[in-house]
Short mmCIF file of C-alpha atoms in Angstrom, two decimals:
data_model
loop_
_atom_site.label_atom_id
_atom_site.label_comp_id
_atom_site.label_asym_id
_atom_site.label_seq_id
_atom_site.Cartn_x
_atom_site.Cartn_y
_atom_site.Cartn_z
CA MET A 1 0.00 0.00 0.00
CA ASP A 2 1.26 3.46 -0.92
CA ASN A 3 -0.56 6.10 1.11
CA ARG A 4 1.41 9.05 -0.24
CA PRO A 5 -0.80 11.69 -1.93
CA ILE A 6 -1.25 12.39 -5.61
CA GLY A 7 -0.36 15.91 -6.76
CA VAL A 8 -2.66 17.65 -9.24
CA PHE A 9 -2.16 21.10 -10.72
CA ASP A 10 -3.72 23.58 -13.12
CA SER A 11 -3.61 27.29 -13.85
CA GLY A 12 -6.75 27.81 -11.76
CA VAL A 13 -10.08 26.12 -11.04
CA GLY A 14 -10.26 24.07 -14.25
CA GLY A 15 -8.26 21.19 -12.86
CA LEU A 16 -11.00 20.62 -10.31
CA THR A 17 -12.90 18.85 -13.10
CA VAL A 18 -10.09 16.28 -13.16
CA VAL A 19 -10.03 16.09 -9.36
CA LYS A 20 -13.77 15.35 -9.43
CA GLN A 21 -13.19 12.30 -11.62
CA ILE A 22 -10.18 11.12 -9.59
CA ILE A 23 -12.30 11.24 -6.43
CA LYS A 24 -15.02 9.18 -8.13
CA ILE A 25 -12.62 6.55 -9.46
CA LEU A 26 -10.02 6.56 -6.67
CA PRO A 27 -11.92 7.70 -3.54
CA ASN A 28 -9.29 6.38 -1.13
CA GLU A 29 -6.40 8.33 -2.62
CA GLU A 30 -5.13 11.43 -0.86
CA LEU A 31 -4.91 14.48 -3.13
CA VAL A 32 -2.90 17.69 -3.05
CA TYR A 33 -4.16 20.27 -5.55
CA PHE A 34 -2.47 23.49 -6.63
CA GLY A 35 -4.29 26.15 -8.65
CA ASP A 36 -2.08 28.93 -10.00
CA THR A 37 -4.80 31.54 -9.62
CA ALA A 38 -2.33 34.46 -9.47
CA ARG A 39 -1.01 33.71 -12.97
CA VAL A 40 -4.06 32.31 -14.77
CA PRO A 41 -4.57 32.00 -17.74
CA TYR A 42 -1.69 29.94 -19.14
CA GLY A 43 -3.04 29.65 -22.68
CA SER A 44 -1.83 33.06 -23.83
CA LYS A 45 1.65 32.73 -22.34
CA SER A 46 4.83 31.45 -23.98
CA LYS A 47 5.97 27.85 -23.71
CA GLU A 48 9.03 28.98 -21.73
CA THR A 49 6.91 30.84 -19.19
CA VAL A 50 4.42 27.99 -18.77
CA THR A 51 7.30 25.54 -18.34
CA LYS A 52 8.87 27.75 -15.65
CA PHE A 53 5.55 28.03 -13.78
CA SER A 54 4.98 24.26 -14.01
CA GLU A 55 8.46 23.48 -12.67
CA GLN A 56 7.84 25.75 -9.68
CA ILE A 57 4.54 24.01 -8.97
CA ILE A 58 6.00 20.52 -9.22
CA ARG A 59 8.82 21.50 -6.88
CA PHE A 60 6.18 22.70 -4.41
CA LEU A 61 4.12 19.50 -4.77
CA LYS A 62 7.25 17.42 -4.17
CA THR A 63 7.50 19.02 -0.71
CA LYS A 64 4.18 17.28 0.02
CA ASN A 65 5.77 13.88 -0.71
CA VAL A 66 3.53 13.13 -3.68
CA LYS A 67 3.87 9.74 -5.37
CA ALA A 68 2.66 10.97 -8.78
CA ILE A 69 1.68 14.17 -10.57
CA VAL A 70 -1.37 14.78 -12.74
CA ILE A 71 -1.03 17.76 -15.08
CA ALA A 72 -4.69 18.84 -15.08
CA CYS A 73 -4.00 21.47 -17.72
CA ASN A 74 -4.08 21.01 -21.47
CA THR A 75 -1.75 23.93 -22.16
CA VAL A 76 0.96 22.41 -19.97
CA SER A 77 0.27 18.88 -21.24
CA SER A 78 0.46 20.01 -24.88
CA ASN A 79 3.58 22.11 -24.58
CA CYS A 80 5.66 21.00 -21.60
CA TYR A 81 5.03 17.33 -20.78
CA GLU A 82 8.25 15.98 -22.33
CA SER A 83 10.49 18.62 -20.75
CA LEU A 84 8.83 18.21 -17.34
CA SER A 85 9.22 14.43 -17.49
CA GLU A 86 12.90 14.93 -18.27
CA ALA A 87 13.38 17.51 -15.50
CA PHE A 88 11.68 15.34 -12.87
CA LYS A 89 12.88 11.86 -13.74
CA GLY A 90 11.64 9.22 -11.34
CA LEU A 91 8.44 11.09 -10.56
CA PRO A 92 5.48 9.65 -12.50
CA ILE A 93 3.66 12.38 -14.45
CA ILE A 94 0.25 11.84 -16.09
CA GLU A 95 -0.98 14.31 -18.73
CA VAL A 96 -4.45 14.91 -20.19
CA VAL A 97 -3.86 14.97 -23.96
CA THR A 98 -3.35 11.24 -24.54
CA PRO A 99 -6.55 10.24 -22.68
CA GLY A 100 -8.45 12.94 -24.59
CA VAL A 101 -7.21 11.63 -27.94
CA GLU A 102 -8.12 8.06 -27.05
CA SER A 103 -11.61 9.13 -25.97
CA CYS A 104 -12.14 11.09 -29.18
CA LEU A 105 -11.06 8.16 -31.35
CA ALA A 106 -13.65 6.01 -29.60
CA ALA A 107 -16.38 8.64 -29.94
CA THR A 108 -16.16 9.81 -33.56
CA LYS A 109 -18.02 8.00 -36.33
CA ASN A 110 -17.66 10.37 -39.29
CA LYS A 111 -14.05 11.34 -38.45
CA ARG A 112 -14.88 15.05 -38.39
CA VAL A 113 -13.93 16.32 -34.95
CA ALA A 114 -13.55 19.71 -33.32
CA LEU A 115 -10.95 20.77 -30.81
CA ILE A 116 -11.54 23.75 -28.58
CA GLY A 117 -8.86 24.93 -26.19
CA THR A 118 -6.59 27.77 -25.21
CA GLN A 119 -4.42 29.43 -27.84
CA GLY A 120 -1.43 27.57 -26.43
CA THR A 121 -3.09 24.16 -26.76
CA VAL A 122 -4.53 24.80 -30.21
CA SER A 123 -1.26 26.23 -31.55
CA SER A 124 0.80 23.33 -30.20
CA GLY A 125 -0.84 20.88 -32.62
CA ALA A 126 -0.53 18.13 -29.99
CA TYR A 127 -4.07 16.83 -30.32
CA GLU A 128 -4.12 17.04 -34.10
CA ARG A 129 -0.81 15.20 -34.50
CA ARG A 130 -1.84 12.35 -32.23
CA LEU A 131 -5.28 12.01 -33.79
CA LYS A 132 -3.84 11.89 -37.30
CA ASN A 133 -1.10 9.48 -36.26
CA ALA A 134 -3.84 7.13 -35.08
CA ASP A 135 -6.09 7.69 -38.12
CA ASN A 136 -4.93 9.92 -40.99
CA GLU A 137 -8.48 10.20 -42.31
CA ILE A 138 -9.59 12.24 -39.32
CA GLN A 139 -10.26 15.92 -39.98
CA VAL A 140 -9.65 18.25 -37.05
CA PHE A 141 -11.30 21.66 -36.89
CA LYS A 142 -9.63 23.79 -34.22
CA LYS A 143 -10.83 26.85 -32.36
CA ALA A 144 -9.17 28.81 -29.56
CA CYS A 145 -11.76 29.98 -27.02
CA PRO A 146 -9.84 32.32 -24.70
CA LEU A 147 -12.86 33.83 -22.95
CA PHE A 148 -13.94 30.51 -21.45
CA VAL A 149 -11.16 30.49 -18.84
CA PRO A 150 -11.88 33.88 -17.23
CA LEU A 151 -15.61 33.14 -17.35
CA ALA A 152 -15.01 29.82 -15.58
CA GLU A 153 -12.78 31.47 -12.99
CA GLU A 154 -15.62 33.92 -12.35
CA GLY A 155 -18.14 31.10 -12.07
CA TRP A 156 -20.10 32.30 -15.12
CA THR A 157 -20.66 28.99 -16.91
CA ASP A 158 -24.44 28.81 -17.22
CA ASN A 159 -25.82 32.28 -17.78
CA GLU A 160 -26.67 34.41 -20.80
CA ILE A 161 -23.09 35.61 -21.22
CA ALA A 162 -21.86 32.01 -21.23
CA ARG A 163 -24.52 30.96 -23.75
CA LEU A 164 -23.68 33.82 -26.11
CA THR A 165 -19.96 33.06 -25.84
CA VAL A 166 -20.56 29.38 -26.61
CA LYS A 167 -22.64 30.32 -29.64
CA GLU A 168 -19.97 32.73 -30.91
CA TYR A 169 -17.16 30.18 -30.61
CA ILE A 170 -18.91 26.92 -31.49
CA SER A 171 -21.26 27.88 -34.36
CA GLU A 172 -18.65 27.65 -37.13
CA LEU A 173 -17.48 24.25 -35.85
CA VAL A 174 -20.99 22.78 -35.90
CA GLU A 175 -21.36 24.01 -39.48
CA LYS A 176 -18.39 21.78 -40.42
CA GLY A 177 -20.50 18.69 -39.76
CA ILE A 178 -18.54 17.52 -36.73
CA ASP A 179 -19.82 14.58 -34.68
CA SER A 180 -17.57 15.12 -31.66
CA ILE A 181 -15.91 18.00 -29.87
CA ILE A 182 -12.89 17.71 -27.58
CA LEU A 183 -12.93 19.95 -24.52
CA GLY A 184 -9.22 20.66 -24.79
CA CYS A 185 -8.96 22.69 -21.60
CA THR A 186 -9.82 21.48 -18.12
CA HIS A 187 -11.85 24.65 -17.51
CA TYR A 188 -14.18 23.79 -20.39
CA PRO A 189 -16.09 20.89 -18.76
CA LEU A 190 -17.58 23.55 -16.52
CA PHE A 191 -19.44 24.66 -19.69
CA LYS A 192 -20.40 21.09 -20.64
CA ALA A 193 -24.14 21.56 -20.10
CA THR A 194 -24.19 24.89 -21.94
CA ILE A 195 -22.19 23.49 -24.86
CA GLY A 196 -24.39 20.38 -24.93
CA ASP A 197 -27.54 22.47 -25.13
CA PHE A 198 -26.08 24.30 -28.12
CA VAL A 199 -24.60 21.41 -30.15
CA GLY A 200 -27.38 18.90 -29.46
CA GLU A 201 -27.32 15.14 -29.02
CA LYS A 202 -25.72 14.41 -32.41
CA VAL A 203 -22.37 15.82 -31.27
CA ALA A 204 -20.44 13.86 -28.64
CA ILE A 205 -18.69 15.99 -26.05
CA VAL A 206 -15.28 14.51 -25.23
CA ASP A 207 -14.13 15.40 -21.73
CA PRO A 208 -10.60 14.04 -21.10
CA ALA A 209 -11.02 14.29 -17.31
CA LYS A 210 -12.59 10.86 -16.75
CA ALA A 211 -10.15 9.15 -19.13
CA THR A 212 -7.26 10.84 -17.30
CA ALA A 213 -8.49 9.54 -13.95
CA LEU A 214 -8.78 6.03 -15.42
CA LYS A 215 -5.25 6.33 -16.84
CA LEU A 216 -4.00 7.31 -13.39
CA LYS A 217 -5.76 4.32 -11.81
CA GLU A 218 -4.22 1.97 -14.38
CA PHE A 219 -0.74 3.34 -13.69
CA LEU A 220 -1.09 3.03 -9.92
CA GLU A 221 -2.41 -0.52 -10.21
CA ASN A 222 0.39 -1.59 -12.54
CA HIS A 223 3.05 -0.18 -10.21
CA ASN A 224 1.51 -1.38 -6.92
CA MET A 225 1.03 2.23 -5.80
CA LEU A 226 -2.66 2.20 -4.87
CA ASN A 227 -3.71 3.41 -1.46
CA GLU A 228 -5.63 0.38 -0.21
CA SER A 229 -6.99 2.08 2.89
CA SER A 230 -10.75 1.84 3.31
CA ASP A 231 -10.89 5.45 4.49
CA GLU A 232 -11.80 8.31 2.20
CA GLY A 233 -8.69 10.13 1.08
CA LYS A 234 -7.87 13.55 2.46
CA ARG A 235 -7.82 16.48 0.03
CA ARG A 236 -5.69 19.57 0.44
CA PHE A 237 -5.92 22.63 -1.78
CA TYR A 238 -3.38 25.36 -2.42
CA VAL A 239 -3.53 28.48 -4.59
CA SER A 240 -1.24 31.35 -5.47
CA ASP A 241 -3.95 34.03 -5.00
CA ASN A 242 -7.67 34.77 -4.62
CA TYR A 243 -8.44 31.77 -2.48
CA ALA A 244 -11.93 32.97 -1.39
CA ASN A 245 -13.30 32.68 -4.93
CA PHE A 246 -11.47 29.37 -5.37
CA ASP A 247 -13.19 27.94 -2.29
CA LYS A 248 -16.56 28.89 -3.78
CA MET A 249 -15.75 27.17 -7.08
CA CYS A 250 -14.34 24.15 -5.24
CA GLU A 251 -17.62 23.69 -3.41
CA SER A 252 -19.59 24.14 -6.63
CA VAL A 253 -17.56 21.59 -8.63
CA LEU A 254 -16.74 19.02 -5.95
CA HIS A 255 -19.59 19.59 -3.50
CA TYR A 256 -16.81 19.66 -0.96
CA THR A 257 -16.04 22.40 1.55
CA CYS A 258 -12.41 23.35 1.25
CA LYS A 259 -10.25 26.15 2.58
CA ALA A 260 -7.42 26.64 0.15
CA GLU A 261 -4.10 27.79 1.54
CA LYS A 262 -2.22 30.56 -0.23
CA VAL A 263 1.36 29.73 -1.24
CA ASP A 264 4.17 31.98 -2.45
CA ILE A 265 4.90 29.79 -5.46
CA GLU A 266 7.71 32.05 -6.67
CA LYS A 267 9.90 30.65 -3.88
CA TYR A 268 10.04 27.22 -5.52
#
């Protein structure tokens, strides 16, 4: 039995959608979450800057004796996964792109898929390359949706502003005849109901969060790292700023009362 916690991080509240799935699938695992709320969003920043931020966060999570890291951020997963794995050899790191690609391949029937994400994720080409490597007949229609992250951080995911923003971003993708849409940012599942109302039942919404949690479970099982305690795992939350609003979003997403602790992440 390995009762060390799992570290999870994102630029803000979006990674809580991954935490939600991890709790469902691995309820006994202890979790340490870091949301970089002082420096959100990541999608408009350079690869070098996002890599620097991610290294600081992983160094912080290592002080919590984590046994594995989940990058609950598509921008980091798309741009920095290889370099982070190299920098932190020996520490298992799970990213969200591969599970998202696998889920999309299983969902699409007409091989016309949409990818929505931050500018950093869309520009990286990570999803498109992996989809086409698996099936070169797949057509990928990409769209950066930068307003979704600040709206999610504000908690505006199911109001008129959210619905108008979804319509503005998604309309041209639906017109392409897509049958599936990848939520290529962990903030975007917070808009899942609003997006679903707009695209209708004929378009599958691919949320990599569940597949990522399943990938984590598979890794822990294969390496005898599961926490086999019968007790529910403890969850600790840390942020770099604005923890009052984070607590509100945490309760909304996880139905869990948390008091996030503010950390000076620049020290790491």
